[in-house]
Amino acid sequence: MSPTPASPRRLPRGVGSLALLAVLGGLFGFLANWPHYEGLILMLAGVGAGGALQRLGPSWVRAFAPVAVVVVFTAVALESPLGLLPELVAGGGGVAVLLWLADDPGRPAGGVARAQNTLGIPALALGIAWASALLLPSSSASLGVAVGLLVFVIVAVAYLFGRPTLFDHEEPSPS
Amino acid sequence: MPAGRETLLRWRPRAYLLLGAAALLLVVAVAERNPVPLFLALPFLLAGPAAALAGPRSTPHLTASRNQAGSAMDVRIGGAIRSAERVDPRDLFVELPRPAGLTETARPLFERTRDEVRFRLSWRAAEPAMVTVPAPRVVWRDATGLVERSTTLDAPGLVVERYPPELLRIGAIKLRRTMVLPGETLSRQIGPSGMFYGIRDAAPNDPPRRINWPASARTGRLLANEFQVDRTGDVLLVLDARGTELGPVVDDRLLSVSRAAAAGIADSFLREKARVGVGVFGEFLDAVPLGTGRAQRDRVRTALLNARLTPPGAPSERCAISLSRYFPPGVTTILFSTLVDDTISDLLPYLRRRGFPVVVLSPSPLPVLSESTILSAQDEAVAARLSRLLRRDRIASAWREAPTIDWEEYWSLGRFVEFLRRPGTRRLG
């Protein structure tokens, strides 16, 4: 009688997305303009802190887990060098942050699958932007145009944040 | 805020975090003329609107089913929440408010499937209770936790009733006319239910099921059946909801205990087809006139659930006068009163003068008061003895006007039931 095959061991939930975040974040920190790998250390520390807060802390502490990760990404971006690879890694890191948020072990499983639209739209926009940067001739003028477009996007997003009713298909009930 | 605004989409704090970080990265990119921060900012900027667009675009409509189990102190509530729309139950955050008077014995258990969210709650009733379990609060939240939406929920009402087990059989007691407890003797009522009594000419408003069709065919005219119901008597339950010097917290707990006992007594007597009426006296009297049947049970339950504590000061005479407008004198009256001060105790002579034979069931405040200790153990013991002496004096004073049962052990009403069963032979209190 053949022995029963052992079921494959599965990683705890959220570890995969955290590892991806650590790899992309570490690479982003490694590419930063710091001489002694401070970017790498800072990024790993931030991601590690975010992961620890997300898993170990009480509910009110868990709410601060994204803060640690977003702050270190923003800090490292201040010292990031020019180049196509840092651009790609930065964008990929941003999507990885969203992926990590969706793979929260404190919530029901399958968060990444349910968030595919939320992740897909920024990833698609990132792909278009990076392909444009790769294929189109770069100049300071194109950077200015990109900045102008981004300002427009920020204003539009800020407007959407202030008017959540725009996302509704129903009329609010009269008070 | 208008009610309609609450049903709209809301941004969560992490959405503002991402937007703020994106704005900062934009400033950095422009200042340093470096496009790398722009690439990092792009996913942060788009995630919020993408989450809002990917989720439900209107308020999700949900339905909930709930049931309760357990007995005595144990309260177990189970249920499920379903969505008729394309909302994944795994994105629903369910908050289950716990009514006052019930404590949690285990953490709520949730089980999420593709169709519904099932939940199980384990609570404990420290005292007899009759409380409405609030409907669950459900919020849809996207998987990344950036946006959320309120939902509308259809949840049938759920009332938890826990009262001493002796009350289950109290309705079987035949209320007799005695010296100390003049109540109703056995009476008969001709009506639409009970044992067959006879045949009469049908009235135009008689339903078809009351028509005796064979007899009608023989006589050539419509005849209807009549039935006879034996009633054990009429019972009036009066809750004194006036506040006392004990303060609103203690008063509210004692009123809750009284409410539960009243519900148990009413339920038991209504099962035996007796007529039950309820009066809740706060500032004024809220009365449910005598009646029987399921509809009366619902009316009594609603009146008891709506009973609220009122500020002290309402004159006792007003209660007696109001009761005489709704109820005939002579009906067996069970008064729930703490008898804490003279104003409350004054009600007894007024009721007696108006012809209501009263039995007082007085929930004692001593168990509630003994929960909070502010003195040393020795002083607490002395204070407890003094309180007990004062309480005995109050009960003895009340006994001069009406039989009074001091209800100190909230989960036991054996003495009260025994008194109703043998009113002439026992003197308790």
PDB file of C-alpha atoms in Angstrom, chain A residues 1 8 19 29 32 38 79 84-87 118-119 124 137 145-146 161:
ATOM      1  CA  MET A   1       0.000   0.000   0.000  1.00  0.00           C
ATOM      2  CA  PRO A   8       1.986  20.454  -0.142  1.00  0.00           C
ATOM      3  CA  ALA A  19       8.096  38.995  -0.160  1.00  0.00           C
ATOM      4  CA  GLY A  29      16.473  51.065  -2.217  1.00  0.00           C
ATOM      5  CA  ALA A  32      19.041  54.824  -4.643  1.00  0.00           C
ATOM      6  CA  GLU A  38      21.224  52.915   3.373  1.00  0.00           C
ATOM      7  CA  GLU A  79      17.117  59.916  -3.703  1.00  0.00           C
ATOM      8  CA  LEU A  84      14.430  53.428 -17.050  1.00  0.00           C
ATOM      9  CA  LEU A  85      15.118  50.693 -14.492  1.00  0.00           C
ATOM     10  CA  PRO A  86      14.452  52.898 -11.426  1.00  0.00           C
ATOM     11  CA  GLU A  87      11.278  54.112 -13.133  1.00  0.00           C
ATOM     12  CA  THR A 118      -8.205  47.929  -8.492  1.00  0.00           C
ATOM     13  CA  LEU A 119      -4.742  46.552  -9.224  1.00  0.00           C
ATOM     14  CA  LEU A 124      -2.038  49.176 -17.022  1.00  0.00           C
ATOM     15  CA  PRO A 137      12.478  60.299 -27.379  1.00  0.00           C
ATOM     16  CA  VAL A 145       4.254  67.705 -20.518  1.00  0.00           C
ATOM     17  CA  ALA A 146       4.199  64.622 -18.258  1.00  0.00           C
ATOM     18  CA  PHE A 161     -12.160  62.498  -3.535  1.00  0.00           C
TER      19      PHE A 161
END
